[in-house]
Short mmCIF file of N, CA and C in Angstrom, two decimals:
data_model
loop_
_atom_site.label_atom_id
_atom_site.label_comp_id
_atom_site.label_asym_id
_atom_site.label_seq_id
_atom_site.Cartn_x
_atom_site.Cartn_y
_atom_site.Cartn_z
N MET L 1202 -2.26 9.77 12.60
CA MET L 1202 -1.10 9.09 12.05
C MET L 1202 0.17 9.43 12.82
N THR L 1203 0.22 10.64 13.37
CA THR L 1203 1.44 11.01 14.07
C THR L 1203 1.65 10.17 15.32
N VAL L 1204 0.57 9.71 15.94
CA VAL L 1204 0.71 8.85 17.12
C VAL L 1204 1.33 7.52 16.73
N ILE L 1205 0.90 6.98 15.61
CA ILE L 1205 1.50 5.73 15.13
C ILE L 1205 2.97 5.96 14.83
N ALA L 1206 3.28 7.10 14.21
CA ALA L 1206 4.68 7.41 13.91
C ALA L 1206 5.50 7.51 15.20
N ASP L 1207 4.91 8.08 16.26
CA ASP L 1207 5.61 8.21 17.53
C ASP L 1207 5.93 6.85 18.16
N HIS L 1208 5.11 5.85 17.87
CA HIS L 1208 5.28 4.51 18.46
C HIS L 1208 5.79 3.50 17.44
N ARG L 1209 6.28 3.99 16.32
CA ARG L 1209 6.71 3.13 15.23
C ARG L 1209 7.77 2.12 15.65
N VAL L 1210 8.76 2.55 16.41
CA VAL L 1210 9.84 1.65 16.83
C VAL L 1210 9.28 0.53 17.71
N GLU L 1211 8.40 0.87 18.63
CA GLU L 1211 7.80 -0.15 19.51
C GLU L 1211 6.97 -1.14 18.70
N ILE L 1212 6.18 -0.63 17.76
CA ILE L 1212 5.32 -1.49 16.94
C ILE L 1212 6.18 -2.47 16.14
N GLU L 1213 7.23 -1.95 15.50
CA GLU L 1213 8.05 -2.81 14.66
C GLU L 1213 8.92 -3.76 15.46
N MET L 1214 9.31 -3.37 16.67
CA MET L 1214 10.07 -4.29 17.51
C MET L 1214 9.20 -5.48 17.92
N LEU L 1215 7.99 -5.19 18.36
CA LEU L 1215 7.07 -6.27 18.71
C LEU L 1215 6.74 -7.11 17.48
N ALA L 1216 6.54 -6.46 16.35
CA ALA L 1216 6.24 -7.19 15.11
C ALA L 1216 7.39 -8.10 14.71
N SER L 1217 8.62 -7.69 14.97
CA SER L 1217 9.76 -8.55 14.61
C SER L 1217 9.77 -9.83 15.45
N TRP L 1218 9.28 -9.75 16.67
CA TRP L 1218 9.16 -10.97 17.50
C TRP L 1218 8.04 -11.86 16.98
N VAL L 1219 6.91 -11.24 16.64
CA VAL L 1219 5.74 -12.00 16.19
C VAL L 1219 5.95 -12.54 14.78
N ALA L 1220 6.75 -11.85 13.97
CA ALA L 1220 6.95 -12.25 12.57
C ALA L 1220 7.51 -13.66 12.44
N MET L 1221 8.23 -14.13 13.46
CA MET L 1221 8.76 -15.49 13.40
C MET L 1221 7.66 -16.53 13.48
N LYS L 1222 6.48 -16.12 13.97
CA LYS L 1222 5.39 -17.07 14.15
C LYS L 1222 4.19 -16.80 13.25
N ASP L 1223 4.15 -15.63 12.59
CA ASP L 1223 3.00 -15.27 11.77
C ASP L 1223 3.47 -14.70 10.44
N ARG L 1224 3.09 -15.36 9.36
CA ARG L 1224 3.56 -14.98 8.03
C ARG L 1224 3.01 -13.62 7.59
N GLU L 1225 1.78 -13.31 7.94
CA GLU L 1225 1.19 -12.03 7.55
C GLU L 1225 1.93 -10.86 8.20
N ILE L 1226 2.28 -11.01 9.47
CA ILE L 1226 3.06 -9.97 10.15
C ILE L 1226 4.43 -9.84 9.48
N ALA L 1227 5.04 -10.94 9.12
CA ALA L 1227 6.35 -10.90 8.46
C ALA L 1227 6.27 -10.11 7.15
N LYS L 1228 5.21 -10.34 6.36
CA LYS L 1228 5.05 -9.62 5.10
C LYS L 1228 4.81 -8.14 5.34
N LEU L 1229 3.95 -7.82 6.30
CA LEU L 1229 3.68 -6.42 6.62
C LEU L 1229 4.93 -5.71 7.12
N LEU L 1230 5.71 -6.39 7.95
CA LEU L 1230 6.93 -5.81 8.50
C LEU L 1230 7.94 -5.53 7.39
N THR L 1231 8.09 -6.46 6.47
CA THR L 1231 9.00 -6.27 5.34
C THR L 1231 8.56 -5.07 4.51
N PHE L 1232 7.26 -5.01 4.22
CA PHE L 1232 6.74 -3.87 3.46
C PHE L 1232 6.98 -2.56 4.19
N ALA L 1233 6.67 -2.51 5.49
CA ALA L 1233 6.83 -1.27 6.26
C ALA L 1233 8.28 -0.79 6.26
N ARG L 1234 9.21 -1.70 6.41
CA ARG L 1234 10.62 -1.33 6.42
C ARG L 1234 11.10 -0.85 5.06
N ARG L 1235 10.70 -1.55 4.01
CA ARG L 1235 11.09 -1.13 2.67
C ARG L 1235 10.46 0.21 2.31
N GLN L 1236 9.20 0.37 2.67
CA GLN L 1236 8.49 1.62 2.38
C GLN L 1236 9.11 2.78 3.16
N HIS L 1237 9.48 2.55 4.40
CA HIS L 1237 10.10 3.59 5.23
C HIS L 1237 11.41 4.06 4.60
N SER L 1238 12.19 3.15 4.05
CA SER L 1238 13.44 3.56 3.40
C SER L 1238 13.16 4.35 2.12
N ARG L 1239 12.10 4.02 1.41
CA ARG L 1239 11.72 4.78 0.21
C ARG L 1239 11.32 6.20 0.56
N CYS L 1240 10.85 6.40 1.77
CA CYS L 1240 10.40 7.73 2.23
C CYS L 1240 11.52 8.47 2.95
N LEU L 1241 12.75 8.12 2.65
CA LEU L 1241 13.94 8.76 3.21
C LEU L 1241 14.00 8.63 4.73
N TRP L 1242 13.54 7.49 5.24
CA TRP L 1242 13.62 7.11 6.65
C TRP L 1242 12.99 8.14 7.59
N GLY L 1243 12.01 8.86 7.10
CA GLY L 1243 11.32 9.84 7.94
C GLY L 1243 12.16 11.07 8.28
N LEU L 1244 13.19 11.35 7.49
CA LEU L 1244 14.07 12.48 7.79
C LEU L 1244 13.45 13.84 7.49
N VAL L 1245 12.49 13.89 6.57
CA VAL L 1245 11.88 15.17 6.22
C VAL L 1245 10.78 15.48 7.23
N PRO L 1246 10.91 16.58 7.96
CA PRO L 1246 9.93 16.91 8.99
C PRO L 1246 8.53 17.15 8.42
N ARG L 1247 7.53 16.74 9.17
CA ARG L 1247 6.11 16.98 8.89
C ARG L 1247 5.63 16.34 7.58
N SER L 1248 6.29 15.31 7.12
CA SER L 1248 5.86 14.64 5.88
C SER L 1248 4.48 14.02 6.03
N ILE L 1249 4.14 13.63 7.23
CA ILE L 1249 2.85 12.98 7.46
C ILE L 1249 1.72 14.00 7.52
N GLU L 1250 1.95 15.11 8.22
CA GLU L 1250 0.89 16.11 8.41
C GLU L 1250 0.70 17.01 7.19
N ASP L 1251 1.76 17.24 6.43
CA ASP L 1251 1.74 18.19 5.32
C ASP L 1251 1.28 17.50 4.05
N GLU L 1252 0.05 17.77 3.64
CA GLU L 1252 -0.51 17.14 2.44
C GLU L 1252 0.26 17.53 1.18
N ALA L 1253 0.95 18.68 1.20
CA ALA L 1253 1.70 19.12 0.03
C ALA L 1253 3.07 18.46 -0.06
N SER L 1254 3.48 17.76 0.99
CA SER L 1254 4.80 17.13 1.00
C SER L 1254 4.88 16.02 -0.04
N PRO L 1255 5.98 15.98 -0.78
CA PRO L 1255 6.14 14.90 -1.76
C PRO L 1255 6.27 13.53 -1.11
N LEU L 1256 6.49 13.50 0.20
CA LEU L 1256 6.63 12.23 0.91
C LEU L 1256 5.36 11.84 1.67
N ASN L 1257 4.28 12.62 1.53
CA ASN L 1257 3.06 12.36 2.29
C ASN L 1257 2.46 11.00 1.97
N GLY L 1258 2.30 10.69 0.70
CA GLY L 1258 1.68 9.42 0.31
C GLY L 1258 2.49 8.22 0.74
N CYS L 1259 3.80 8.27 0.55
CA CYS L 1259 4.62 7.12 0.91
C CYS L 1259 4.72 6.99 2.44
N SER L 1260 4.65 8.11 3.16
CA SER L 1260 4.67 8.04 4.63
C SER L 1260 3.40 7.38 5.14
N HIS L 1261 2.26 7.73 4.54
CA HIS L 1261 1.02 7.09 4.94
C HIS L 1261 1.06 5.58 4.66
N ALA L 1262 1.77 5.17 3.63
CA ALA L 1262 1.84 3.75 3.28
C ALA L 1262 2.53 2.95 4.37
N TYR L 1263 3.70 3.41 4.86
CA TYR L 1263 4.37 2.61 5.89
C TYR L 1263 3.66 2.71 7.23
N LEU L 1264 3.00 3.82 7.50
CA LEU L 1264 2.25 3.92 8.76
C LEU L 1264 0.97 3.08 8.70
N ALA L 1265 0.38 2.96 7.53
CA ALA L 1265 -0.79 2.08 7.38
C ALA L 1265 -0.38 0.62 7.63
N ALA L 1266 0.82 0.25 7.18
CA ALA L 1266 1.32 -1.11 7.44
C ALA L 1266 1.56 -1.30 8.93
N ASP L 1267 2.11 -0.30 9.60
CA ASP L 1267 2.31 -0.38 11.05
C ASP L 1267 0.97 -0.53 11.78
N GLN L 1268 -0.04 0.22 11.33
CA GLN L 1268 -1.37 0.13 11.94
C GLN L 1268 -1.96 -1.26 11.74
N ALA L 1269 -1.79 -1.81 10.54
CA ALA L 1269 -2.31 -3.15 10.25
C ALA L 1269 -1.60 -4.20 11.11
N MET L 1270 -0.28 -4.04 11.29
CA MET L 1270 0.46 -4.98 12.14
C MET L 1270 -0.05 -4.91 13.58
N LEU L 1271 -0.24 -3.70 14.06
CA LEU L 1271 -0.69 -3.52 15.44
C LEU L 1271 -2.05 -4.16 15.66
N ALA L 1272 -2.97 -3.95 14.72
CA ALA L 1272 -4.30 -4.54 14.84
C ALA L 1272 -4.23 -6.07 14.78
N ARG L 1273 -3.40 -6.61 13.91
CA ARG L 1273 -3.28 -8.07 13.78
C ARG L 1273 -2.63 -8.68 15.02
N MET L 1274 -1.56 -8.03 15.51
CA MET L 1274 -0.85 -8.59 16.68
C MET L 1274 -1.76 -8.64 17.90
N ARG L 1275 -2.67 -7.71 17.99
CA ARG L 1275 -3.60 -7.69 19.13
C ARG L 1275 -4.48 -8.94 19.14
N ALA L 1276 -4.75 -9.47 17.95
CA ALA L 1276 -5.62 -10.65 17.85
C ALA L 1276 -4.86 -11.97 17.93
N LEU L 1277 -3.53 -11.93 17.82
CA LEU L 1277 -2.73 -13.15 17.85
C LEU L 1277 -2.36 -13.54 19.28
N PRO L 1278 -2.10 -14.82 19.52
CA PRO L 1278 -1.78 -15.26 20.89
C PRO L 1278 -0.33 -15.01 21.31
N PHE L 1279 0.52 -14.54 20.41
CA PHE L 1279 1.94 -14.35 20.71
C PHE L 1279 2.15 -12.96 21.31
N TRP L 1280 2.68 -12.91 22.52
CA TRP L 1280 2.93 -11.64 23.21
C TRP L 1280 1.69 -10.75 23.20
N GLN L 1281 0.55 -11.38 23.39
CA GLN L 1281 -0.72 -10.66 23.29
C GLN L 1281 -0.84 -9.56 24.34
N ASP L 1282 -0.32 -9.80 25.55
CA ASP L 1282 -0.41 -8.76 26.58
C ASP L 1282 0.35 -7.50 26.15
N LYS L 1283 1.53 -7.68 25.55
CA LYS L 1283 2.31 -6.52 25.06
C LYS L 1283 1.60 -5.85 23.89
N ALA L 1284 1.03 -6.64 22.99
CA ALA L 1284 0.34 -6.08 21.83
C ALA L 1284 -0.90 -5.29 22.25
N ILE L 1285 -1.65 -5.83 23.18
CA ILE L 1285 -2.86 -5.13 23.65
C ILE L 1285 -2.48 -3.84 24.37
N ALA L 1286 -1.44 -3.89 25.20
CA ALA L 1286 -1.00 -2.69 25.91
C ALA L 1286 -0.53 -1.61 24.92
N LEU L 1287 0.21 -2.01 23.89
CA LEU L 1287 0.69 -1.05 22.90
C LEU L 1287 -0.47 -0.50 22.08
N TYR L 1288 -1.40 -1.37 21.70
CA TYR L 1288 -2.59 -0.93 20.96
C TYR L 1288 -3.36 0.09 21.78
N ASP L 1289 -3.57 -0.21 23.06
CA ASP L 1289 -4.31 0.72 23.92
C ASP L 1289 -3.58 2.05 24.07
N LYS L 1290 -2.26 2.02 24.18
CA LYS L 1290 -1.48 3.25 24.31
C LYS L 1290 -1.62 4.11 23.04
N VAL L 1291 -1.53 3.48 21.88
CA VAL L 1291 -1.67 4.20 20.61
C VAL L 1291 -3.10 4.71 20.47
N GLU L 1292 -4.06 3.88 20.79
CA GLU L 1292 -5.48 4.27 20.70
C GLU L 1292 -5.76 5.47 21.60
N ARG L 1293 -5.23 5.46 22.82
CA ARG L 1293 -5.42 6.58 23.75
C ARG L 1293 -4.84 7.87 23.15
N GLY L 1294 -3.64 7.78 22.61
CA GLY L 1294 -3.01 8.94 21.99
C GLY L 1294 -3.80 9.48 20.81
N MET L 1295 -4.34 8.57 20.00
CA MET L 1295 -5.12 9.01 18.84
C MET L 1295 -6.44 9.65 19.27
N ILE L 1296 -7.06 9.11 20.31
CA ILE L 1296 -8.30 9.70 20.81
C ILE L 1296 -8.03 11.11 21.35
N GLU L 1297 -6.90 11.27 22.05
CA GLU L 1297 -6.54 12.59 22.56
C GLU L 1297 -6.33 13.59 21.43
N GLN L 1298 -5.92 13.11 20.25
CA GLN L 1298 -5.74 13.98 19.09
C GLN L 1298 -7.02 14.08 18.24
N GLY L 1299 -8.08 13.43 18.68
CA GLY L 1299 -9.34 13.53 17.96
C GLY L 1299 -9.54 12.50 16.86
N SER L 1300 -8.79 11.41 16.91
CA SER L 1300 -8.99 10.33 15.93
C SER L 1300 -8.92 9.01 16.68
N SER L 1301 -8.97 7.92 15.96
CA SER L 1301 -8.84 6.61 16.59
C SER L 1301 -8.38 5.60 15.57
N LEU L 1302 -7.83 4.49 16.06
CA LEU L 1302 -7.36 3.45 15.15
C LEU L 1302 -8.51 2.87 14.34
N VAL L 1303 -9.67 2.79 14.95
CA VAL L 1303 -10.80 2.19 14.26
C VAL L 1303 -11.43 3.17 13.28
N LEU L 1304 -11.52 4.44 13.65
CA LEU L 1304 -12.22 5.43 12.84
C LEU L 1304 -11.32 6.20 11.89
N CYS L 1305 -10.02 6.16 12.08
CA CYS L 1305 -9.11 6.99 11.31
C CYS L 1305 -9.01 6.52 9.86
N ALA L 1306 -9.19 7.44 8.94
CA ALA L 1306 -8.99 7.13 7.52
C ALA L 1306 -7.54 7.45 7.20
N PHE L 1307 -6.74 6.45 6.93
CA PHE L 1307 -5.31 6.65 6.78
C PHE L 1307 -4.97 7.37 5.50
N SER L 1308 -5.73 7.17 4.46
CA SER L 1308 -5.49 7.86 3.21
C SER L 1308 -6.57 7.44 2.24
N ALA L 1309 -6.74 8.22 1.20
CA ALA L 1309 -7.68 7.83 0.15
C ALA L 1309 -7.08 6.72 -0.71
N THR L 1310 -5.78 6.52 -0.59
CA THR L 1310 -5.08 5.51 -1.37
C THR L 1310 -5.20 4.14 -0.71
N ILE L 1311 -5.42 3.14 -1.52
CA ILE L 1311 -5.41 1.77 -1.04
C ILE L 1311 -3.98 1.26 -1.21
N PHE L 1312 -3.38 0.77 -0.12
CA PHE L 1312 -2.00 0.33 -0.18
C PHE L 1312 -1.94 -1.18 -0.37
N ASN L 1313 -1.03 -1.61 -1.22
CA ASN L 1313 -0.85 -3.01 -1.54
C ASN L 1313 0.60 -3.36 -1.19
N ILE L 1314 0.79 -4.35 -0.33
CA ILE L 1314 2.15 -4.67 0.09
C ILE L 1314 2.98 -5.29 -1.03
N ALA L 1315 2.37 -5.54 -2.17
CA ALA L 1315 3.13 -6.07 -3.31
C ALA L 1315 3.82 -4.96 -4.10
N SER L 1316 3.43 -3.71 -3.86
CA SER L 1316 4.08 -2.60 -4.58
C SER L 1316 4.30 -1.43 -3.63
N LEU L 1317 5.49 -0.87 -3.72
CA LEU L 1317 5.85 0.25 -2.86
C LEU L 1317 5.35 1.56 -3.46
N VAL L 1318 5.06 2.51 -2.57
CA VAL L 1318 4.62 3.84 -2.99
C VAL L 1318 5.85 4.74 -3.07
N GLU L 1319 6.06 5.31 -4.22
CA GLU L 1319 7.21 6.19 -4.43
C GLU L 1319 6.87 7.62 -4.01
N PRO L 1320 7.86 8.35 -3.53
CA PRO L 1320 7.63 9.78 -3.28
C PRO L 1320 7.42 10.50 -4.61
N ASP L 1321 6.80 11.66 -4.55
CA ASP L 1321 6.63 12.48 -5.75
C ASP L 1321 7.89 13.31 -5.94
N TRP L 1322 8.89 12.71 -6.58
CA TRP L 1322 10.21 13.34 -6.69
C TRP L 1322 10.15 14.70 -7.39
N HIS L 1323 9.29 14.84 -8.38
CA HIS L 1323 9.22 16.11 -9.11
C HIS L 1323 8.68 17.25 -8.24
N ASP L 1324 8.01 16.95 -7.15
CA ASP L 1324 7.47 17.98 -6.26
C ASP L 1324 8.49 18.50 -5.25
N PHE L 1325 9.66 17.88 -5.17
CA PHE L 1325 10.68 18.35 -4.22
C PHE L 1325 11.10 19.79 -4.53
N ALA L 1326 11.16 20.15 -5.80
CA ALA L 1326 11.63 21.49 -6.19
C ALA L 1326 10.69 22.59 -5.70
N THR L 1327 9.41 22.28 -5.55
CA THR L 1327 8.45 23.30 -5.13
C THR L 1327 8.08 23.23 -3.66
N HIS L 1328 8.47 22.17 -2.97
CA HIS L 1328 8.15 22.03 -1.55
C HIS L 1328 9.41 22.34 -0.74
N LEU L 1329 9.51 23.56 -0.23
CA LEU L 1329 10.74 24.04 0.40
C LEU L 1329 11.23 23.21 1.59
N PRO L 1330 10.35 22.80 2.54
CA PRO L 1330 10.88 21.98 3.65
C PRO L 1330 11.56 20.70 3.18
N SER L 1331 10.97 20.05 2.20
CA SER L 1331 11.56 18.81 1.68
C SER L 1331 12.85 19.11 0.93
N LEU L 1332 12.84 20.17 0.13
CA LEU L 1332 14.02 20.54 -0.64
C LEU L 1332 15.19 20.89 0.29
N PHE L 1333 14.92 21.70 1.32
CA PHE L 1333 15.99 22.09 2.25
C PHE L 1333 16.51 20.90 3.04
N THR L 1334 15.63 19.99 3.43
CA THR L 1334 16.09 18.79 4.14
C THR L 1334 16.96 17.94 3.24
N LEU L 1335 16.52 17.74 2.02
CA LEU L 1335 17.30 16.93 1.08
C LEU L 1335 18.66 17.58 0.80
N LEU L 1336 18.67 18.90 0.60
CA LEU L 1336 19.93 19.60 0.37
C LEU L 1336 20.83 19.53 1.60
N GLY L 1337 20.25 19.61 2.79
CA GLY L 1337 21.02 19.50 4.02
C GLY L 1337 21.67 18.13 4.18
N VAL L 1338 20.92 17.09 3.87
CA VAL L 1338 21.46 15.73 3.97
C VAL L 1338 22.59 15.53 2.97
N VAL L 1339 22.39 16.01 1.74
CA VAL L 1339 23.44 15.88 0.72
C VAL L 1339 24.67 16.67 1.14
N THR L 1340 24.48 17.86 1.68
CA THR L 1340 25.60 18.68 2.14
C THR L 1340 26.37 17.98 3.25
N LEU L 1341 25.66 17.40 4.21
CA LEU L 1341 26.32 16.66 5.29
C LEU L 1341 27.09 15.46 4.76
N MET L 1342 26.53 14.78 3.79
CA MET L 1342 27.22 13.62 3.22
C MET L 1342 28.49 14.07 2.50
N LEU L 1343 28.40 15.13 1.74
CA LEU L 1343 29.58 15.64 1.04
C LEU L 1343 30.63 16.14 2.03
N ALA L 1344 30.20 16.82 3.08
CA ALA L 1344 31.14 17.27 4.11
C ALA L 1344 31.81 16.09 4.78
N GLY L 1345 31.07 15.02 5.02
CA GLY L 1345 31.63 13.81 5.59
C GLY L 1345 32.68 13.19 4.69
N LEU L 1346 32.41 13.20 3.39
CA LEU L 1346 33.39 12.66 2.44
C LEU L 1346 34.66 13.51 2.42
N VAL L 1347 34.49 14.83 2.47
CA VAL L 1347 35.64 15.73 2.47
C VAL L 1347 36.47 15.52 3.74
N VAL L 1348 35.80 15.48 4.90
CA VAL L 1348 36.51 15.28 6.16
C VAL L 1348 37.21 13.94 6.19
N SER L 1349 36.52 12.89 5.73
CA SER L 1349 37.16 11.57 5.73
C SER L 1349 38.34 11.53 4.76
N GLY L 1350 38.25 12.28 3.66
CA GLY L 1350 39.36 12.36 2.72
C GLY L 1350 40.55 13.06 3.31
N VAL L 1351 40.31 14.08 4.14
CA VAL L 1351 41.38 14.81 4.81
C VAL L 1351 42.07 13.91 5.82
N TRP L 1352 41.29 13.11 6.52
CA TRP L 1352 41.86 12.24 7.56
C TRP L 1352 42.63 11.06 6.96
N LEU L 1353 42.29 10.68 5.76
CA LEU L 1353 42.99 9.56 5.13
C LEU L 1353 44.32 10.03 4.64
#
């Protein structure tokens, strides 16, 4: 999954081009973007690898959508050379990590693009990396408000 996360921007950029011509890609892209925002835009480190992370399930959801888009784009005639090259690059990376796009089990959860997966908010208090990241982001936002108030 981390390889897909590493190439997420490339996958979604290509998907945004293809989405104008393919309705399924458009739906997957919308879901992936909405799901990514629900997972705090990937700001919490290791949310994908850490099974105890409250953001693990929702992170797998948007990456599963990215994987589905990549597989579909490879089969479509629009920018097929770019889609195949990107698929091969991701596949190579996953094989180097001991997994593959075809064999990788993304999660035990079945994802439905009609409903978003929420983070386990109650688990933030017991998962220190997530808690510290969330507290850091809130602190930066508050500091930004204070600084902007001083400048006004």
